[in-house]
CSV table of C-alpha atoms and ligand atoms in Angstrom, one decimal:
chain,number,residue,atom,x,y,z
K,136,MET,CA,82.4,64.5,40.9
K,137,LYS,CA,80.4,65.4,44.1
K,138,MET,CA,80.5,68.5,46.2
K,139,LYS,CA,78.7,69.9,49.3
K,140,ALA,CA,75.8,72.2,49.0
K,141,ALA,CA,73.5,74.0,51.5
K,142,LEU,CA,69.8,73.6,50.7
K,143,VAL,CA,66.7,74.8,52.3
K,144,THR,CA,64.7,71.6,52.5
K,145,ASP,CA,61.7,72.8,54.4
K,146,VAL,CA,60.6,76.0,56.1
K,147,HIS,CA,63.3,77.0,58.7
K,148,LYS,CA,65.3,73.9,57.8
K,149,VAL,CA,68.7,73.8,56.1
K,150,SER,CA,70.6,70.6,55.2
K,151,ILE,CA,74.0,70.0,53.8
K,152,GLN,CA,73.9,67.5,51.0
K,153,GLU,CA,76.3,66.0,48.4
K,154,ILE,CA,75.3,67.0,44.9
K,155,ASP,CA,77.0,66.7,41.5
K,156,ARG,CA,79.6,69.3,40.6
K,157,PRO,CA,78.3,71.4,37.7
K,158,VAL,CA,79.4,70.4,34.2
K,159,LEU,CA,80.8,73.5,32.4
K,160,LYS,CA,79.3,74.9,29.2
K,161,ASP,CA,81.6,76.5,26.7
K,162,ASP,CA,80.9,80.0,27.8
K,163,GLU,CA,81.1,79.3,31.5
K,164,VAL,CA,83.8,79.4,34.2
K,165,LEU,CA,84.0,77.2,37.3
K,166,ILE,CA,84.6,79.0,40.5
K,167,LYS,CA,86.0,77.4,43.7
K,168,VAL,CA,83.8,79.2,46.2
K,169,LYS,CA,85.6,81.1,49.0
K,170,THR,CA,82.8,83.2,50.7
K,171,VAL,CA,79.1,83.5,50.2
K,172,GLY,CA,76.7,86.0,51.9
K,173,VAL,CA,73.4,85.3,53.6
K,174,CYS,CA,70.9,87.9,52.2
K,175,GLY,CA,67.5,89.1,53.3
K,176,SER,CA,66.0,87.4,50.2
K,177,ASP,CA,67.5,84.1,51.4
K,178,LEU,CA,65.5,84.6,54.5
K,179,HIS,CA,62.3,84.7,52.4
K,180,LEU,CA,63.1,81.3,51.0
K,181,PHE,CA,64.0,80.1,54.6
K,182,ARG,CA,60.8,81.4,56.0
K,183,GLY,CA,58.7,80.1,53.1
K,184,THR,CA,57.6,83.7,52.1
K,185,HIS,CA,59.6,83.9,48.8
K,186,ALA,CA,57.5,85.1,45.8
K,187,PHE,CA,58.5,82.1,43.6
K,188,ARG,CA,61.3,80.1,45.2
K,189,LYS,CA,60.1,77.1,47.2
K,190,PRO,CA,62.1,74.4,49.0
K,191,PRO,CA,64.1,72.4,48.2
K,192,ALA,CA,66.4,75.0,46.8
K,193,ILE,CA,70.1,75.8,47.1
K,194,LEU,CA,70.7,79.0,48.9
K,195,GLY,CA,72.5,82.1,47.9
K,196,HIS,CA,73.6,84.5,45.2
K,197,GLU,CA,76.4,86.6,46.9
K,198,ILE,CA,79.8,85.0,46.1
K,199,ALA,CA,83.5,85.4,45.7
K,200,GLY,CA,86.1,82.8,44.8
K,201,ASP,CA,88.8,81.6,42.5
K,202,VAL,CA,88.4,80.5,38.9
K,203,VAL,CA,89.6,77.0,38.6
K,204,GLU,CA,88.4,76.0,35.1
K,205,ILE,CA,87.2,77.8,32.0
K,206,GLY,CA,85.0,76.8,29.1
K,207,LYS,CA,86.3,76.5,25.5
K,208,SER,CA,85.0,79.9,24.3
K,209,VAL,CA,85.9,81.9,27.4
K,210,LYS,CA,88.3,84.8,26.5
K,211,THR,CA,88.4,87.4,29.2
K,212,VAL,CA,88.7,85.3,32.3
K,213,ARG,CA,91.7,83.1,33.3
K,214,ILE,CA,92.3,80.3,35.7
K,215,GLY,CA,93.4,81.8,39.0
K,216,ASP,CA,91.4,85.0,38.6
K,217,ARG,CA,89.7,86.1,41.9
K,218,VAL,CA,86.2,87.0,41.0
K,219,THR,CA,82.6,87.8,42.0
K,220,VAL,CA,79.5,87.1,39.9
K,221,GLU,CA,76.6,89.3,38.9
K,222,PRO,CA,73.9,86.7,39.7
K,223,GLN,CA,71.6,87.2,36.8
K,224,TYR,CA,71.6,87.0,33.1
K,225,GLY,CA,69.0,87.6,30.5
K,226,CYS,CA,68.0,86.4,27.0
K,227,GLY,CA,70.2,89.1,25.5
K,228,ASP,CA,67.8,90.4,22.9
K,229,CYS,CA,64.5,91.6,24.5
K,230,GLU,CA,63.8,95.3,24.9
K,231,PHE,CA,65.2,95.3,28.4
K,232,CYS,CA,68.3,93.2,27.8
K,233,ARG,CA,69.2,95.6,24.9
K,234,GLN,CA,69.2,98.5,27.4
K,235,GLY,CA,71.3,96.6,30.0
K,236,LEU,CA,68.2,96.0,32.1
K,237,VAL,CA,68.8,92.3,32.7
K,238,ASN,CA,66.9,92.7,35.9
K,239,LEU,CA,63.7,93.1,34.0
K,240,CYS,CA,64.2,90.4,31.3
K,241,ASN,CA,61.2,88.0,31.3
K,242,SER,CA,63.6,85.1,30.7
K,243,LYS,CA,66.1,86.1,33.4
K,244,VAL,CA,68.1,83.3,35.0
K,245,VAL,CA,69.1,83.6,38.6
K,246,PRO,CA,70.9,81.2,41.1
K,247,GLY,CA,69.0,78.8,43.2
K,248,THR,CA,66.5,77.8,40.5
K,249,ALA,CA,66.1,74.8,38.1
K,250,LYS,CA,68.4,76.6,35.5
K,251,TRP,CA,71.3,77.7,37.8
K,252,ILE,CA,72.5,76.3,41.1
K,253,GLY,CA,72.7,78.5,44.2
K,254,VAL,CA,76.1,79.8,45.4
K,255,PHE,CA,76.1,77.9,48.8
K,256,VAL,CA,78.2,75.1,47.1
K,257,GLN,CA,81.9,74.3,46.8
K,258,TYR,CA,82.0,74.8,43.1
K,259,PHE,CA,79.8,77.3,41.2
K,260,ASN,CA,79.5,77.7,37.4
K,261,ALA,CA,78.8,81.1,35.8
K,262,PRO,CA,78.7,82.5,32.3
K,263,GLU,CA,81.8,84.6,31.4
K,264,LYS,CA,79.6,87.7,31.0
K,265,THR,CA,78.5,87.6,34.6
K,266,ILE,CA,82.1,87.6,36.0
K,267,TYR,CA,83.8,90.6,37.6
K,268,LYS,CA,87.4,90.5,38.6
K,269,LEU,CA,88.6,91.5,42.1
K,270,ASN,CA,91.8,93.6,42.6
K,271,ASP,CA,94.5,91.8,44.6
K,272,ALA,CA,93.9,94.0,47.6
K,273,VAL,CA,90.2,93.2,47.8
K,274,SER,CA,89.3,90.3,50.2
K,275,TYR,CA,86.9,87.6,49.2
K,276,LYS,CA,84.5,89.0,51.8
K,277,MET,CA,84.5,92.5,50.2
K,278,GLY,CA,84.1,90.8,46.8
K,279,THR,CA,81.0,89.1,48.2
K,280,MET,CA,79.6,92.5,49.3
K,281,ILE,CA,79.5,93.8,45.8
K,282,GLU,CA,76.2,92.2,45.1
K,283,PRO,CA,74.2,93.8,48.0
K,284,LEU,CA,76.1,97.1,47.3
K,285,ALA,CA,74.8,97.0,43.7
K,286,VAL,CA,71.2,96.8,45.1
K,287,ALA,CA,71.9,100.0,47.1
K,288,VAL,CA,73.4,101.7,44.0
K,289,ARG,CA,70.3,101.0,42.0
K,290,ALA,CA,67.9,102.0,44.8
K,291,LEU,CA,69.5,105.5,44.7
K,292,ARG,CA,70.2,105.7,41.0
K,293,ARG,CA,66.4,105.1,40.3
K,294,ALA,CA,65.6,108.4,42.1
K,295,THR,CA,65.1,111.4,39.8
K,296,VAL,CA,64.7,114.1,42.5
K,297,LYS,CA,67.6,116.4,42.3
K,298,GLU,CA,67.8,117.9,45.9
K,299,LYS,CA,70.0,116.0,48.3
K,300,ASP,CA,69.1,117.8,51.6
K,301,CYS,CA,67.4,114.9,53.3
K,302,LEU,CA,67.1,111.1,52.7
K,303,VAL,CA,65.1,108.8,54.9
K,304,ILE,CA,66.1,105.1,54.9
K,305,LEU,CA,63.5,102.8,56.6
K,306,GLY,CA,65.3,99.7,57.8
K,307,ALA,CA,69.0,99.7,58.5
K,308,GLY,CA,69.8,96.1,57.7
K,309,THR,CA,72.5,95.3,55.1
K,310,ILE,CA,70.6,96.9,52.3
K,311,GLY,CA,69.6,100.0,54.3
K,312,LEU,CA,73.1,100.5,55.6
K,313,LEU,CA,74.6,100.1,52.2
K,314,CYS,CA,72.1,102.7,50.9
K,315,LEU,CA,73.5,105.0,53.6
K,316,VAL,CA,77.1,104.4,52.4
K,317,VAL,CA,76.2,105.1,48.8
K,318,ALA,CA,74.0,108.1,49.7
K,319,LYS,CA,76.9,109.7,51.7
K,320,GLN,CA,79.2,109.2,48.7
K,321,MET,CA,76.5,110.8,46.4
K,322,GLY,CA,76.5,113.9,48.7
K,323,TYR,CA,73.2,113.6,50.7
K,324,LYS,CA,73.5,116.1,53.5
K,325,ASN,CA,71.2,114.5,56.1
K,326,VAL,CA,70.3,110.8,56.2
K,327,VAL,CA,67.7,109.6,58.7
K,328,CYS,CA,67.7,105.8,59.3
K,329,THR,CA,65.2,103.7,61.2
K,330,ASP,CA,65.4,100.2,62.6
K,331,THR,CA,63.8,98.2,65.4
K,332,ALA,CA,67.2,96.8,66.5
K,333,GLU,CA,69.5,99.0,68.6
K,334,PHE,CA,72.7,97.5,67.1
K,335,ASN,CA,71.6,98.5,63.6
K,336,LEU,CA,70.8,102.1,64.8
K,337,ALA,CA,74.2,102.4,66.3
K,338,MET,CA,75.8,101.1,63.1
K,339,ALA,CA,73.9,103.7,61.1
K,340,LEU,CA,75.1,106.5,63.3
K,341,LYS,CA,78.7,105.2,63.0
K,342,HIS,CA,78.4,105.4,59.2
K,343,GLY,CA,77.2,108.9,59.0
K,344,ALA,CA,73.4,108.9,59.7
K,345,THR,CA,72.3,112.3,61.1
K,346,LEU,CA,69.5,110.6,63.1
K,347,ALA,CA,68.8,106.9,63.9
K,348,ILE,CA,65.3,106.2,65.2
K,349,ASN,CA,63.6,103.1,66.5
K,350,PRO,CA,60.0,103.5,65.1
K,351,LEU,CA,58.6,101.5,68.1
K,352,GLU,CA,59.9,104.2,70.4
K,353,GLY,CA,60.1,107.5,68.5
K,354,ASP,CA,57.9,109.4,66.0
K,355,VAL,CA,59.9,109.0,62.7
K,356,VAL,CA,57.7,111.4,60.8
K,357,ALA,CA,57.9,114.1,63.4
K,358,ALA,CA,61.7,113.8,63.6
K,359,VAL,CA,62.0,114.1,59.9
K,360,LYS,CA,59.7,117.1,59.8
K,361,LYS,CA,61.7,118.8,62.6
K,362,LEU,CA,65.0,118.2,60.9
K,363,THR,CA,63.8,119.6,57.6
K,364,GLY,CA,62.0,122.7,59.1
K,365,GLY,CA,58.6,121.2,58.4
K,366,LYS,CA,59.3,120.4,54.8
K,367,GLY,CA,59.9,116.7,54.7
K,368,ALA,CA,62.6,114.6,53.1
K,369,ASP,CA,63.5,114.6,49.4
K,370,LEU,CA,63.5,110.8,49.1
K,371,ALA,CA,62.6,107.9,51.3
K,372,LEU,CA,63.9,104.4,50.7
K,373,ILE,CA,62.0,101.4,52.1
K,374,ALA,CA,64.4,98.7,53.1
K,375,ALA,CA,62.3,96.9,55.6
K,376,GLY,CA,58.9,95.3,55.6
K,377,ALA,CA,56.2,96.4,58.0
K,378,SER,CA,52.4,97.0,57.6
K,379,ASN,CA,52.7,100.8,58.0
K,380,ILE,CA,55.9,101.3,56.0
K,381,LEU,CA,54.4,102.8,52.8
K,382,ASP,CA,52.4,105.3,54.8
K,383,GLN,CA,55.4,106.1,56.9
K,384,ALA,CA,57.6,106.7,53.9
K,385,SER,CA,55.0,108.9,52.2
K,386,ALA,CA,54.4,110.9,55.4
K,387,CYS,CA,58.2,111.6,55.7
K,388,VAL,CA,58.6,112.9,52.2
K,389,ARG,CA,58.0,116.4,51.0
K,390,LYS,CA,55.7,117.7,48.3
K,391,ARG,CA,57.1,116.4,44.9
K,392,GLY,CA,59.4,114.0,46.8
K,393,GLU,CA,60.1,110.4,45.9
K,394,ILE,CA,59.7,107.0,47.6
K,395,GLY,CA,61.8,104.1,46.5
K,396,VAL,CA,60.7,100.6,47.4
K,397,VAL,CA,63.5,98.1,47.7
K,398,ALA,CA,62.1,95.7,50.3
K,399,MET,CA,60.5,92.6,49.0
K,400,ILE,CA,57.1,92.8,50.7
K,401,THR,CA,55.1,89.9,49.3
K,402,GLU,CA,51.9,90.3,51.3
K,403,LYS,CA,49.4,93.1,50.7
K,404,ILE,CA,49.8,96.0,53.0
K,405,PRO,CA,47.5,99.0,53.4
K,406,PHE,CA,48.4,102.3,51.8
K,407,TYR,CA,46.7,105.7,52.2
K,408,SER,CA,47.1,106.9,48.6
K,409,TYR,CA,45.5,110.3,49.2
K,410,GLN,CA,48.8,111.4,50.8
K,411,ILE,CA,50.8,110.7,47.6
K,412,VAL,CA,48.2,112.6,45.5
K,413,PHE,CA,47.9,115.6,47.7
K,414,ASN,CA,51.7,116.0,47.7
K,415,GLU,CA,52.4,114.9,44.1
K,416,GLN,CA,54.9,112.4,45.3
K,417,THR,CA,56.3,109.6,43.0
K,418,MET,CA,56.9,106.0,44.0
K,419,TYR,CA,59.3,103.7,42.3
K,420,GLY,CA,60.5,100.1,42.7
K,421,ALA,CA,64.1,99.1,42.5
K,422,MET,CA,64.7,95.5,41.4
K,423,THR,CA,68.2,94.2,42.0
K,424,TYR,CA,70.4,96.1,39.6
K,425,ALA,CA,71.1,96.9,36.0
K,426,THR,CA,74.5,95.7,34.8
K,427,LYS,CA,75.9,99.3,35.1
K,428,ASP,CA,74.9,99.4,38.8
K,429,PHE,CA,76.8,96.2,39.4
K,430,GLU,CA,79.8,97.6,37.5
K,431,GLU,CA,79.6,100.8,39.7
K,432,ALA,CA,79.5,98.7,42.9
K,433,ALA,CA,82.4,96.5,41.8
K,434,GLU,CA,84.4,99.7,41.0
K,435,MET,CA,83.7,101.1,44.4
K,436,VAL,CA,84.9,98.0,46.1
K,437,ASN,CA,87.9,97.6,43.8
K,438,ASN,CA,88.8,101.2,44.6
K,439,GLY,CA,89.0,100.3,48.3
K,440,LEU,CA,85.6,100.9,49.8
K,441,ASP,CA,85.7,99.2,53.2
K,442,LEU,CA,82.5,97.5,54.3
K,443,ASN,CA,84.1,95.1,56.8
K,444,ASP,CA,82.1,96.7,59.7
K,445,PHE,CA,78.9,95.3,58.3
K,446,ILE,CA,80.2,91.7,58.3
K,447,THR,CA,79.2,90.7,61.9
K,448,GLN,CA,79.3,86.9,61.7
K,449,THR,CA,81.5,84.5,59.8
K,450,MET,CA,80.7,80.7,59.8
K,451,ASP,CA,81.5,77.6,57.8
K,452,LEU,CA,79.1,75.8,55.5
K,453,GLU,CA,78.0,73.3,58.1
K,454,HIS,CA,76.7,76.2,60.2
K,455,THR,CA,74.5,77.7,57.4
K,456,GLN,CA,71.3,76.9,59.4
K,457,GLN,CA,72.7,78.9,62.4
K,458,GLY,CA,73.6,81.8,60.1
K,459,LEU,CA,70.1,82.0,58.8
K,460,ASP,CA,68.6,81.7,62.3
K,461,VAL,CA,70.8,84.5,63.6
K,462,LEU,CA,69.7,86.8,60.8
K,463,SER,CA,66.1,85.7,61.0
K,464,GLN,CA,65.6,86.0,64.7
K,465,LYS,CA,68.1,89.0,65.2
K,466,LYS,CA,69.0,87.5,68.6
K,467,ASP,CA,72.6,88.7,68.3
K,468,SER,CA,74.0,91.9,66.9
K,469,VAL,CA,73.9,91.1,63.2
K,470,VAL,CA,74.1,92.8,59.9
K,471,LYS,CA,75.7,90.5,57.3
K,472,VAL,CA,76.4,86.9,57.9
K,473,MET,CA,79.1,85.4,55.7
K,474,ILE,CA,79.8,81.7,55.1
K,475,GLU,CA,83.5,80.8,54.4
K,476,LEU,CA,84.1,77.6,52.5
R,181,NAD,N1,64.9,95.0,45.5
R,181,NAD,C1,65.9,94.1,45.6
R,181,NAD,O1,66.4,93.8,44.5
R,181,NAD,C2,66.3,93.6,46.9
R,181,NAD,C3,67.6,93.0,47.0
R,181,NAD,C4,68.0,92.5,48.2
R,181,NAD,C5,67.2,92.6,49.3
R,181,NAD,N2,65.9,93.1,49.1
R,181,NAD,C6,64.9,93.2,50.2
R,181,NAD,O2,65.3,94.3,51.0
R,181,NAD,C7,64.9,94.1,52.3
R,181,NAD,C8,66.0,94.4,53.3
R,181,NAD,O3,67.1,93.4,53.0
R,181,NAD,P1,68.3,93.2,54.0
R,181,NAD,O4,69.2,92.2,53.4
R,181,NAD,O5,68.8,94.5,54.5
R,181,NAD,O6,67.5,92.5,55.2
R,181,NAD,P2,67.7,92.6,56.8
R,181,NAD,O7,66.8,91.6,57.4
R,181,NAD,O8,69.2,92.6,57.0
R,181,NAD,O9,67.2,94.1,57.2
R,181,NAD,C9,66.0,94.5,57.5
R,181,NAD,C10,66.1,95.4,58.7
R,181,NAD,O10,64.8,96.0,58.9
R,181,NAD,C11,64.6,96.2,60.3
R,181,NAD,N3,63.2,96.4,60.6
R,181,NAD,C12,62.3,95.5,60.9
R,181,NAD,N4,61.1,96.1,61.1
R,181,NAD,C13,61.3,97.4,60.9
R,181,NAD,C14,60.5,98.6,60.9
R,181,NAD,N5,59.2,98.5,61.2
R,181,NAD,N6,61.1,99.8,60.6
R,181,NAD,C15,62.4,99.9,60.4
R,181,NAD,N7,63.2,98.8,60.3
R,181,NAD,C16,62.7,97.6,60.6
R,181,NAD,C17,65.3,94.9,60.9
R,181,NAD,O11,65.6,95.1,62.2
R,181,NAD,C18,66.5,94.7,60.0
R,181,NAD,O12,67.6,95.3,60.5
R,181,NAD,C19,64.3,92.7,52.4
R,181,NAD,O13,62.9,92.7,52.2
R,181,NAD,C20,65.0,92.0,51.2
R,181,NAD,O14,64.2,91.0,50.7
R,181,NAD,C21,65.5,93.6,47.9
R,182,ZN,ZN1,71.7,89.7,48.0
R,183,ZN,ZN1,65.9,89.6,27.9
């Protein structure tokens, strides 16, 4: 049986094609896709800057839908369940998989690759172990937000600094704004957000940021220093790519503070390392999520966390190209673009 799929066929070019419906393995379920999200990392594929994915490739990894078929050995999922998918699974027995760190497994399988189709399709197959059920009150769109929310959960859970007086989030796109939401729930007193788009700055203020600064117009480091009485922030999260972003993060952070890198910056950018030495700062990376982060994000959404504000555009599959263009060029006020099938 055939189905429609949205593929990036060339740089900045999406085409809708008919492909074969996946054939289910015994441990898999088949999902009739309802909504999928356009993610910053889809933009990397679209722009030709992705670290390993090259066109042609099916887009997407953020999904919600209905289970319409189950494999022979599936026990915990039923036909009719409304679900989302943790879009990664590991070998199951390496040192990382055994600790629930599927994100670090060397044999990790992710959508949009030779081993697993992307989610911008009418029917998506996924192993039972990657399935999370949605409560009846949770919309498909909110279910689709669980994946980027899990990225934000991990970005914050990776920090070891105990103080929560001030957090700086560089970049208030979907990931930055979701970090803001998670940080407020975790009890950060002051959160300073930056973005080059006015709409995103307004969104950050609406969702509890103490300050929202355009780095092209204001001095981010000076504002953070002023807010913290000269001390600096406890933690800075990098959720945007720019050539000065590492230095900016480090300059915002206090002595013994931490810098979490979430943005996928695939080109080399300069970094003044003396600053991190002089202040004994720590830098960490946050790669997608461990399974427990995804569980936490799913629980937050199933408990009623409302992220509807961040869904600024909804389109159909035929308009996938337009959805990517909107996010890529930031012409309109945009945070998260969703595709409804
Ligand atoms: N580590 C992970 O597992 C993971 C997961 C998802 C996304 N990401 C990465 O995180 C980054 C953010 O993702 P997103 O979905 O929020 O993307 P996005 O495009 O929605 O957001 C990026 C934001 O940064 C802003 N920006 C641009 N230049 C800036 C600057 N100099 N200072 C401050 N803000 C600036 C943009 O206006 C935009 O709002 C991307 O690089 C993405 O690939 C990483
Ligand atoms: Zn994503
Ligand atoms: Zn493994």
